[in-house]
Amino acid sequence: MTKNKPLNIYFFFVIMSVFPLIDFLNGLFISFNVSLPLGTAYRFFCVIYLVACILHAGLRKNFYTLISISFIVGALMLLFLQAIVLQNSMTFLFADLAVFTKFFLWVLIAYFVYQRKEIFLTMNYSKIFLVVSILFTLEMLIPYFLNMGNQSYVNSNAGYKSFFFASNDLTIAFMINATFVGWYFIKALEKKAFFQTLALVVLYLGIIVTLILISTKTGILYGILFTVGILIHFLLFQKNFKPIYRLVIFIIAVVVLIGLVTAGWDFIISATSGMVDRITYFYRLYNGNLIRLLTSSRSDYMVAGYELFANNRNNFLIPLIGFGFEYRSINFERYGLIEMDPVDGLYALGLIGVVLTTVMLGYFFFVSLKKQNRSIYTIAFMVLMFYSISAGHVMFSALSSTMLGLVCGGILLQKYKHSSANEEEAVSKEVKQSEYINGWTKI
């Protein structure tokens, strides 16, 4: 195993850990009308840095490299084909390139980790999610209690997003935060580390409070279900404690949770009242149509967007290459963004883009589901994919794309962690056989 870790590894940890701070400052500048594109500059730097490091390390000749290069090169070719077919201006081209920077980020992060997997396997890679969770939680709660920050919707008291840009991006970020902090909590319980467990409980409760503040349906539901899941996991599968202890601790935890909910009921009602009012308003507006309500009108936008996409007056190449992002935003107005990543991907990148993206995501999907590779990263990946399909803001969002890249990097480490373990076991068996036959061996 590599003992001397290159500086670029530590630098990677730094730039990936501080992205919540960058997004917070970027939103702060926007809120005070300061024209400083900090977020864009940061992501552009990340992409350049990752590409430079990847090229310097050299590309491996295997299937994963092939689909990664095909994804990036194919998407760039679509971008230039769209510019020719739609006669896009340079303004449109650069605007789309900015979106592609976010779109490529997750693939580049994962490949960077893959290239240096031997080094990352000697480090506690998952701690990056702990740092990210702490930063996100502090940046949400401190401004809230200082009575600063912004509501999720203009002219509405529904939801709170501090100084971050979009509540949907925040929701999936905190869902992933809850996933990893909950997992760390379970690990701390297994080690019976009291102070670590206590600190993680406080952080986890902070994340749940934040999900309540953001007040999206998916976020609150996930927070409830995941918390129940942690309790059930402890009761049924925590073998480090005797059954009677598990039952007693489970009952105490449930009582404490009920007590916290009761004590904070006024806060919960206050934080979610805007969301309830908003749901009630749209329920009446949609005449009780639950599909429109649950999808937040995405079902309507999807149909209207498809009509524009499949219009017979379009160039015959459009179904294959799509319209791009800026063209749709300018010409299709509200129907230019459906907020469901597979649908937005189809309309923006065409069938070719959908195939490229599906192959790339499919690789991580199948790797993560292999029995020996299943881990917390598998759960996080499935949560990201569910949110990407139902609410969007994952593939084409800088914040969520960063989270996805880090999760995919973890999936690859989990894969090669078991590969390394199997190799070590095979070598150990060979050594033992040699010792048995020869009586001694030199290593």
Short mmCIF file of C-alpha atoms in Angstrom, two decimals:
data_model
loop_
_atom_site.label_atom_id
_atom_site.label_comp_id
_atom_site.label_asym_id
_atom_site.label_seq_id
_atom_site.Cartn_x
_atom_site.Cartn_y
_atom_site.Cartn_z
CA MET A 1 0.00 0.00 0.00
CA THR A 2 1.13 3.52 -0.75
CA LYS A 3 2.33 5.30 2.36
CA ASN A 4 3.34 8.64 0.81
CA LYS A 5 0.17 10.26 -0.41
CA PRO A 6 0.65 12.82 -3.23
CA LEU A 7 -0.32 16.42 -2.65
CA ASN A 8 -3.02 16.21 -5.34
CA ILE A 9 -4.93 13.70 -3.19
CA TYR A 10 -5.06 16.05 -0.22
CA PHE A 11 -5.92 18.96 -2.51
CA PHE A 12 -8.76 16.89 -3.95
CA PHE A 13 -10.12 16.33 -0.44
CA VAL A 14 -9.95 20.07 0.24
CA ILE A 15 -11.68 21.29 -2.92
CA MET A 16 -14.37 18.60 -2.68
CA SER A 17 -15.02 19.26 1.02
CA VAL A 18 -15.41 23.04 0.75
CA PHE A 19 -17.99 23.10 -2.05
CA PRO A 20 -20.88 23.79 0.42
CA LEU A 21 -18.98 26.89 1.57
CA ILE A 22 -18.45 28.02 -2.04
CA ASP A 23 -22.15 27.58 -2.86
CA PHE A 24 -23.12 29.41 0.33
CA LEU A 25 -20.87 32.39 -0.47
CA ASN A 26 -22.07 32.38 -4.08
CA GLY A 27 -25.69 32.61 -2.88
CA LEU A 28 -24.73 35.30 -0.38
CA PHE A 29 -23.24 37.45 -3.15
CA ILE A 30 -26.34 36.94 -5.32
CA SER A 31 -28.63 37.91 -2.42
CA PHE A 32 -26.74 41.19 -1.98
CA ASN A 33 -26.58 41.83 -5.75
CA VAL A 34 -22.81 41.41 -5.88
CA SER A 35 -21.77 40.33 -9.37
CA LEU A 36 -19.12 37.75 -8.53
CA PRO A 37 -19.60 34.32 -10.20
CA LEU A 38 -17.75 32.44 -7.47
CA GLY A 39 -19.62 29.17 -8.00
CA THR A 40 -19.02 29.11 -11.75
CA ALA A 41 -15.32 29.93 -11.31
CA TYR A 42 -14.94 27.23 -8.65
CA ARG A 43 -16.56 24.52 -10.79
CA PHE A 44 -14.58 25.56 -13.86
CA PHE A 45 -11.38 25.32 -11.80
CA CYS A 46 -12.42 21.88 -10.49
CA VAL A 47 -13.03 20.60 -14.02
CA ILE A 48 -9.68 21.94 -15.30
CA TYR A 49 -7.86 20.52 -12.27
CA LEU A 50 -9.49 17.09 -12.58
CA VAL A 51 -8.88 16.88 -16.34
CA ALA A 52 -5.22 17.88 -15.88
CA CYS A 53 -4.68 15.29 -13.12
CA ILE A 54 -6.47 12.57 -15.08
CA LEU A 55 -4.42 13.19 -18.24
CA HIS A 56 -1.19 13.41 -16.25
CA ALA A 57 -1.87 10.04 -14.60
CA GLY A 58 -2.69 8.43 -17.95
CA LEU A 59 -5.83 6.68 -19.11
CA ARG A 60 -6.28 2.98 -18.37
CA LYS A 61 -7.26 0.74 -21.28
CA ASN A 62 -10.50 -0.83 -20.07
CA PHE A 63 -14.28 -0.69 -20.45
CA TYR A 64 -14.76 1.95 -17.75
CA THR A 65 -12.33 4.32 -19.47
CA LEU A 66 -14.02 3.68 -22.82
CA ILE A 67 -17.50 4.63 -21.61
CA SER A 68 -16.18 7.63 -19.65
CA ILE A 69 -14.39 9.07 -22.69
CA SER A 70 -17.34 8.24 -24.95
CA PHE A 71 -19.67 10.07 -22.57
CA ILE A 72 -17.63 13.29 -22.52
CA VAL A 73 -16.54 13.34 -26.17
CA GLY A 74 -20.00 12.30 -27.37
CA ALA A 75 -21.71 15.05 -25.34
CA LEU A 76 -19.28 17.68 -26.68
CA MET A 77 -19.97 16.52 -30.24
CA LEU A 78 -23.70 16.93 -29.58
CA LEU A 79 -23.05 20.46 -28.35
CA PHE A 80 -21.30 21.48 -31.57
CA LEU A 81 -23.82 19.65 -33.78
CA GLN A 82 -26.63 21.57 -32.06
CA ALA A 83 -24.79 24.84 -32.69
CA ILE A 84 -24.62 24.02 -36.42
CA VAL A 85 -28.14 22.62 -36.85
CA LEU A 86 -29.87 25.30 -34.76
CA GLN A 87 -27.46 28.04 -35.88
CA ASN A 88 -26.80 28.96 -32.26
CA SER A 89 -24.85 32.07 -31.39
CA MET A 90 -21.64 32.01 -29.37
CA THR A 91 -23.71 33.17 -26.39
CA PHE A 92 -25.83 30.02 -26.60
CA LEU A 93 -22.73 27.87 -27.09
CA PHE A 94 -20.97 29.19 -23.99
CA ALA A 95 -24.17 29.01 -21.93
CA ASP A 96 -24.55 25.33 -22.84
CA LEU A 97 -20.87 24.74 -22.17
CA ALA A 98 -21.41 26.07 -18.63
CA VAL A 99 -24.15 23.45 -18.11
CA PHE A 100 -21.92 20.75 -19.57
CA THR A 101 -19.24 21.68 -17.02
CA LYS A 102 -21.68 20.61 -14.28
CA PHE A 103 -22.79 17.60 -16.34
CA PHE A 104 -19.21 16.31 -16.70
CA LEU A 105 -18.18 17.00 -13.11
CA TRP A 106 -19.49 13.77 -11.59
CA VAL A 107 -17.80 11.62 -14.24
CA LEU A 108 -14.45 13.39 -13.77
CA ILE A 109 -14.59 13.11 -9.96
CA ALA A 110 -15.29 9.37 -10.15
CA TYR A 111 -12.49 8.78 -12.68
CA PHE A 112 -10.00 10.78 -10.60
CA VAL A 113 -10.78 8.54 -7.62
CA TYR A 114 -10.57 5.41 -9.80
CA GLN A 115 -7.09 6.33 -11.08
CA ARG A 116 -5.81 6.71 -7.51
CA LYS A 117 -7.84 3.92 -5.92
CA GLU A 118 -4.80 2.28 -4.32
CA ILE A 119 -4.11 5.47 -2.36
CA PHE A 120 -7.76 6.27 -1.57
CA LEU A 121 -8.21 2.74 -0.20
CA THR A 122 -5.62 3.54 2.48
CA MET A 123 -7.61 6.63 3.56
CA ASN A 124 -11.02 7.19 5.13
CA TYR A 125 -12.67 8.42 1.93
CA SER A 126 -16.19 8.52 3.39
CA LYS A 127 -15.19 11.22 5.90
CA ILE A 128 -15.53 13.74 3.11
CA PHE A 129 -19.31 13.31 3.43
CA LEU A 130 -19.08 14.00 7.16
CA VAL A 131 -17.26 17.30 6.54
CA VAL A 132 -19.76 18.25 3.84
CA SER A 133 -22.68 17.43 6.16
CA ILE A 134 -21.29 19.60 8.96
CA LEU A 135 -20.72 22.58 6.64
CA PHE A 136 -24.15 22.31 5.03
CA THR A 137 -25.93 22.04 8.38
CA LEU A 138 -24.10 25.00 9.94
CA GLU A 139 -24.67 27.14 6.84
CA MET A 140 -28.39 26.47 7.06
CA LEU A 141 -29.03 26.71 10.80
CA ILE A 142 -26.81 29.66 11.76
CA PRO A 143 -28.42 32.11 9.27
CA TYR A 144 -31.87 30.79 10.20
CA PHE A 145 -31.44 31.51 13.90
CA LEU A 146 -29.92 34.89 13.03
CA ASN A 147 -33.09 35.60 11.03
CA MET A 148 -31.16 35.86 7.77
CA GLY A 149 -31.39 34.07 4.43
CA ASN A 150 -34.11 33.52 1.84
CA GLN A 151 -37.36 31.63 1.49
CA SER A 152 -37.57 28.89 -1.12
CA TYR A 153 -40.25 30.67 -3.14
CA VAL A 154 -40.58 34.36 -3.94
CA ASN A 155 -43.55 36.06 -2.22
CA SER A 156 -44.19 32.94 -0.13
CA ASN A 157 -43.26 31.72 3.34
CA ALA A 158 -42.99 28.13 2.08
CA GLY A 159 -39.58 26.68 2.82
CA TYR A 160 -36.24 28.18 3.78
CA LYS A 161 -32.96 27.84 1.86
CA SER A 162 -30.54 30.14 3.73
CA PHE A 163 -28.28 31.69 1.06
CA PHE A 164 -28.22 28.68 -1.21
CA PHE A 165 -29.64 28.96 -4.71
CA ALA A 166 -32.25 26.22 -5.13
CA SER A 167 -34.31 24.25 -2.62
CA ASN A 168 -34.43 21.14 -4.83
CA ASP A 169 -30.63 20.94 -4.92
CA LEU A 170 -30.54 21.45 -1.16
CA THR A 171 -33.10 18.72 -0.59
CA ILE A 172 -31.10 15.99 -2.31
CA ALA A 173 -27.89 17.24 -0.65
CA PHE A 174 -29.44 16.86 2.80
CA MET A 175 -30.97 13.51 1.92
CA ILE A 176 -27.45 12.28 1.12
CA ASN A 177 -26.12 13.98 4.25
CA ALA A 178 -28.72 12.16 6.36
CA THR A 179 -27.77 8.87 4.69
CA PHE A 180 -24.07 9.11 5.49
CA VAL A 181 -24.41 10.63 8.97
CA GLY A 182 -26.96 7.93 9.85
CA TRP A 183 -24.51 5.31 8.61
CA TYR A 184 -21.69 6.85 10.67
CA PHE A 185 -24.02 6.81 13.66
CA ILE A 186 -24.61 3.06 13.24
CA LYS A 187 -20.84 2.48 12.96
CA ALA A 188 -20.23 4.51 16.13
CA LEU A 189 -22.84 2.41 17.95
CA GLU A 190 -21.09 -0.77 16.84
CA LYS A 191 -17.82 0.54 18.30
CA LYS A 192 -19.68 1.70 21.44
CA ALA A 193 -17.98 5.10 21.09
CA PHE A 194 -20.19 7.21 23.37
CA PHE A 195 -18.99 10.74 22.58
CA GLN A 196 -18.76 10.06 18.85
CA THR A 197 -22.29 8.63 18.90
CA LEU A 198 -23.58 11.66 20.80
CA ALA A 199 -21.95 14.10 18.35
CA LEU A 200 -23.43 12.22 15.39
CA VAL A 201 -26.90 12.24 16.98
CA VAL A 202 -26.68 16.03 17.33
CA LEU A 203 -25.54 16.39 13.70
CA TYR A 204 -28.26 14.02 12.48
CA LEU A 205 -30.95 15.95 14.36
CA GLY A 206 -29.57 19.14 12.81
CA ILE A 207 -29.97 17.60 9.36
CA ILE A 208 -33.56 16.54 10.11
CA VAL A 209 -34.36 20.06 11.37
CA THR A 210 -32.90 21.44 8.15
CA LEU A 211 -35.04 19.12 6.01
CA ILE A 212 -38.06 20.45 7.91
CA LEU A 213 -36.92 24.02 7.22
CA ILE A 214 -36.45 23.36 3.49
CA SER A 215 -39.98 21.90 3.55
CA THR A 216 -40.07 19.84 0.39
CA LYS A 217 -42.39 16.82 0.36
CA THR A 218 -39.66 14.38 -0.68
CA GLY A 219 -37.12 15.69 1.83
CA ILE A 220 -39.42 15.47 4.85
CA LEU A 221 -40.71 12.02 3.84
CA TYR A 222 -37.17 10.72 3.37
CA GLY A 223 -36.09 12.12 6.74
CA ILE A 224 -38.95 10.30 8.47
CA LEU A 225 -38.46 6.99 6.63
CA PHE A 226 -34.68 6.96 7.05
CA THR A 227 -34.94 7.70 10.78
CA VAL A 228 -37.42 4.85 11.20
CA GLY A 229 -35.07 2.66 9.16
CA ILE A 230 -32.15 3.42 11.49
CA LEU A 231 -34.22 2.49 14.54
CA ILE A 232 -35.42 -0.76 12.97
CA HIS A 233 -31.87 -1.62 11.86
CA PHE A 234 -30.63 -1.11 15.42
CA LEU A 235 -33.42 -3.23 16.90
CA LEU A 236 -33.07 -6.15 14.49
CA PHE A 237 -29.49 -6.19 13.23
CA GLN A 238 -27.20 -4.54 15.82
CA LYS A 239 -25.59 -7.76 17.05
CA ASN A 240 -23.03 -5.97 19.25
CA PHE A 241 -25.77 -5.50 21.86
CA LYS A 242 -27.83 -8.17 23.58
CA PRO A 243 -31.48 -8.33 22.42
CA ILE A 244 -32.80 -6.97 25.73
CA TYR A 245 -30.43 -3.97 25.53
CA ARG A 246 -31.47 -3.32 21.93
CA LEU A 247 -35.13 -3.36 22.91
CA VAL A 248 -34.61 -1.02 25.87
CA ILE A 249 -32.51 1.44 23.84
CA PHE A 250 -35.04 1.27 20.98
CA ILE A 251 -37.92 2.14 23.34
CA ILE A 252 -35.89 4.98 24.91
CA ALA A 253 -35.01 6.35 21.45
CA VAL A 254 -38.66 6.27 20.35
CA VAL A 255 -39.76 8.02 23.56
CA VAL A 256 -37.03 10.67 23.13
CA LEU A 257 -38.05 11.25 19.50
CA ILE A 258 -41.70 11.62 20.49
CA GLY A 259 -40.60 14.04 23.21
CA LEU A 260 -38.53 16.09 20.76
CA VAL A 261 -41.39 16.23 18.26
CA THR A 262 -43.81 17.29 21.01
CA ALA A 263 -41.42 19.93 22.37
CA GLY A 264 -40.70 21.26 18.89
CA TRP A 265 -44.24 20.96 17.56
CA ASP A 266 -44.74 24.73 17.31
CA PHE A 267 -41.47 25.02 15.38
CA ILE A 268 -42.47 22.17 13.03
CA ILE A 269 -45.88 23.73 12.38
CA SER A 270 -44.32 27.15 11.82
CA ALA A 271 -41.63 25.78 9.47
CA THR A 272 -44.01 23.65 7.40
CA SER A 273 -47.14 25.83 7.41
CA GLY A 274 -46.09 27.52 4.19
CA MET A 275 -45.61 24.15 2.52
CA VAL A 276 -49.03 22.95 3.72
CA ASP A 277 -50.68 26.15 2.47
CA ARG A 278 -48.92 25.76 -0.87
CA ILE A 279 -50.01 22.11 -1.23
CA THR A 280 -53.59 23.02 -0.29
CA TYR A 281 -53.63 25.86 -2.82
CA PHE A 282 -52.41 23.69 -5.68
CA TYR A 283 -54.69 20.81 -4.69
CA ARG A 284 -57.65 23.12 -5.17
CA LEU A 285 -56.17 24.67 -8.30
CA TYR A 286 -55.71 21.21 -9.85
CA ASN A 287 -59.23 20.10 -8.79
CA GLY A 288 -57.83 17.26 -6.70
CA ASN A 289 -55.59 15.86 -9.47
CA LEU A 290 -53.01 14.01 -7.37
CA ILE A 291 -50.64 13.30 -10.27
CA ARG A 292 -50.27 17.01 -11.02
CA LEU A 293 -49.94 17.75 -7.31
CA LEU A 294 -47.35 15.07 -6.52
CA THR A 295 -45.28 15.91 -9.60
CA SER A 296 -45.62 19.69 -9.01
CA SER A 297 -47.02 20.07 -12.54
CA ARG A 298 -44.04 18.28 -14.09
CA SER A 299 -46.46 15.88 -15.78
CA ASP A 300 -47.98 18.84 -17.66
CA TYR A 301 -44.61 20.34 -18.56
CA MET A 302 -43.37 16.97 -19.77
CA VAL A 303 -46.25 16.61 -22.25
CA ALA A 304 -45.92 20.18 -23.50
CA GLY A 305 -42.14 19.79 -23.78
CA TYR A 306 -42.52 16.58 -25.78
CA GLU A 307 -44.84 18.30 -28.26
CA LEU A 308 -42.14 20.91 -28.87
CA PHE A 309 -39.46 18.21 -29.09
CA ALA A 310 -41.41 16.01 -31.54
CA ASN A 311 -42.75 18.86 -33.70
CA ASN A 312 -42.67 17.90 -37.39
CA ARG A 313 -41.21 21.28 -38.30
CA ASN A 314 -38.03 20.48 -36.38
CA ASN A 315 -34.87 19.43 -38.18
CA PHE A 316 -34.79 15.64 -38.57
CA LEU A 317 -31.66 15.51 -36.40
CA ILE A 318 -33.36 17.03 -33.35
CA PRO A 319 -34.68 13.69 -31.95
CA LEU A 320 -31.11 12.40 -32.09
CA ILE A 321 -29.14 15.42 -30.81
CA GLY A 322 -31.72 17.47 -28.90
CA PHE A 323 -32.10 21.24 -28.57
CA GLY A 324 -29.44 21.92 -25.98
CA PHE A 325 -30.18 23.85 -22.80
CA GLU A 326 -30.04 27.56 -23.61
CA TYR A 327 -32.10 27.20 -26.80
CA ARG A 328 -34.91 25.52 -24.84
CA SER A 329 -34.70 28.07 -22.04
CA ILE A 330 -35.02 31.04 -24.42
CA ASN A 331 -37.49 29.65 -26.96
CA PHE A 332 -39.68 27.34 -24.86
CA GLU A 333 -39.79 29.45 -21.68
CA ARG A 334 -41.30 27.38 -18.82
CA TYR A 335 -41.34 24.23 -20.94
CA GLY A 336 -37.58 24.57 -21.39
CA LEU A 337 -36.99 22.94 -17.99
CA ILE A 338 -39.13 20.00 -16.92
CA GLU A 339 -37.16 19.27 -13.71
CA MET A 340 -36.97 15.53 -14.38
CA ASP A 341 -33.43 14.67 -15.46
CA PRO A 342 -34.21 11.83 -17.92
CA VAL A 343 -36.81 14.00 -19.66
CA ASP A 344 -34.63 17.11 -19.67
CA GLY A 345 -31.77 14.95 -20.90
CA LEU A 346 -33.87 13.67 -23.82
CA TYR A 347 -35.07 17.12 -24.88
CA ALA A 348 -31.65 18.73 -24.44
CA LEU A 349 -29.33 15.95 -25.66
CA GLY A 350 -31.60 13.78 -27.81
CA LEU A 351 -31.62 10.00 -28.00
CA ILE A 352 -27.84 9.85 -28.43
CA GLY A 353 -27.31 11.81 -25.23
CA VAL A 354 -29.76 9.61 -23.34
CA VAL A 355 -27.93 6.45 -24.48
CA LEU A 356 -24.53 7.87 -23.46
CA THR A 357 -25.84 8.91 -20.03
CA THR A 358 -27.72 5.64 -19.45
CA VAL A 359 -24.63 3.55 -20.23
CA MET A 360 -22.52 5.66 -17.86
CA LEU A 361 -25.04 5.51 -15.02
CA GLY A 362 -25.82 1.87 -15.76
CA TYR A 363 -22.19 0.95 -15.16
CA PHE A 364 -22.29 2.37 -11.62
CA PHE A 365 -25.75 0.91 -11.05
CA PHE A 366 -24.65 -2.66 -11.78
CA VAL A 367 -21.29 -2.33 -10.02
CA SER A 368 -22.97 -1.00 -6.87
CA LEU A 369 -25.56 -3.81 -6.84
CA LYS A 370 -23.06 -6.67 -6.98
CA LYS A 371 -23.32 -8.57 -3.73
CA GLN A 372 -19.72 -7.98 -2.64
CA ASN A 373 -19.92 -4.26 -3.53
CA ARG A 374 -23.15 -3.36 -1.73
CA SER A 375 -22.58 -0.58 0.77
CA ILE A 376 -23.80 2.81 1.94
CA TYR A 377 -22.74 4.11 -1.49
CA THR A 378 -25.29 1.80 -3.11
CA ILE A 379 -28.07 3.34 -1.01
CA ALA A 380 -26.84 6.88 -1.72
CA PHE A 381 -26.64 6.18 -5.46
CA MET A 382 -30.20 4.80 -5.53
CA VAL A 383 -31.46 7.85 -3.62
CA LEU A 384 -29.75 10.15 -6.13
CA MET A 385 -31.21 8.25 -9.08
CA PHE A 386 -34.71 8.29 -7.59
CA TYR A 387 -34.49 12.03 -7.02
CA SER A 388 -33.00 12.59 -10.49
CA ILE A 389 -35.95 10.83 -12.11
CA SER A 390 -38.69 12.32 -9.94
CA ALA A 391 -37.48 15.85 -9.19
CA GLY A 392 -34.43 16.51 -11.35
CA HIS A 393 -31.61 18.79 -10.21
CA VAL A 394 -28.99 16.04 -10.03
CA MET A 395 -27.32 15.54 -13.43
CA PHE A 396 -27.32 19.21 -14.45
CA SER A 397 -26.86 20.84 -11.03
CA ALA A 398 -23.34 21.70 -9.85
CA LEU A 399 -24.10 20.93 -6.21
CA SER A 400 -25.82 17.59 -6.82
CA SER A 401 -23.39 16.56 -9.56
CA THR A 402 -20.53 16.96 -7.08
CA MET A 403 -22.35 14.72 -4.59
CA LEU A 404 -23.04 12.16 -7.32
CA GLY A 405 -19.38 12.12 -8.36
CA LEU A 406 -18.22 11.53 -4.79
CA VAL A 407 -20.76 8.71 -4.37
CA CYS A 408 -19.68 7.08 -7.65
CA GLY A 409 -16.06 7.35 -6.51
CA GLY A 410 -17.06 5.49 -3.34
CA ILE A 411 -18.76 2.78 -5.42
CA LEU A 412 -15.52 2.20 -7.34
CA LEU A 413 -13.47 2.08 -4.14
CA GLN A 414 -15.89 -0.48 -2.72
CA LYS A 415 -15.43 -2.57 -5.86
CA TYR A 416 -11.63 -2.50 -5.75
CA LYS A 417 -11.54 -2.85 -1.99
CA HIS A 418 -12.91 -6.37 -2.38
CA SER A 419 -10.70 -7.04 -5.40
CA SER A 420 -7.62 -6.11 -3.34
CA ALA A 421 -8.82 -8.24 -0.42
CA ASN A 422 -9.31 -11.24 -2.74
CA GLU A 423 -5.84 -10.77 -4.23
CA GLU A 424 -4.26 -10.58 -0.76
CA GLU A 425 -6.15 -13.73 0.26
CA ALA A 426 -4.94 -15.55 -2.86
CA VAL A 427 -1.32 -14.51 -2.19
CA SER A 428 -1.66 -15.61 1.44
CA LYS A 429 -2.89 -19.05 0.35
CA GLU A 430 0.03 -19.41 -2.09
CA VAL A 431 2.50 -18.50 0.66
CA LYS A 432 0.97 -21.02 3.06
CA GLN A 433 1.08 -23.75 0.41
CA SER A 434 4.72 -22.90 -0.30
CA GLU A 435 5.54 -23.05 3.41
CA TYR A 436 3.82 -26.42 3.68
CA ILE A 437 5.69 -27.88 0.70
CA ASN A 438 9.15 -26.38 1.22
CA GLY A 439 9.08 -25.87 4.96
CA TRP A 440 10.02 -22.19 4.57
CA THR A 441 9.69 -19.33 2.12
CA LYS A 442 11.16 -15.88 1.57
CA ILE A 443 8.92 -12.90 0.99
#
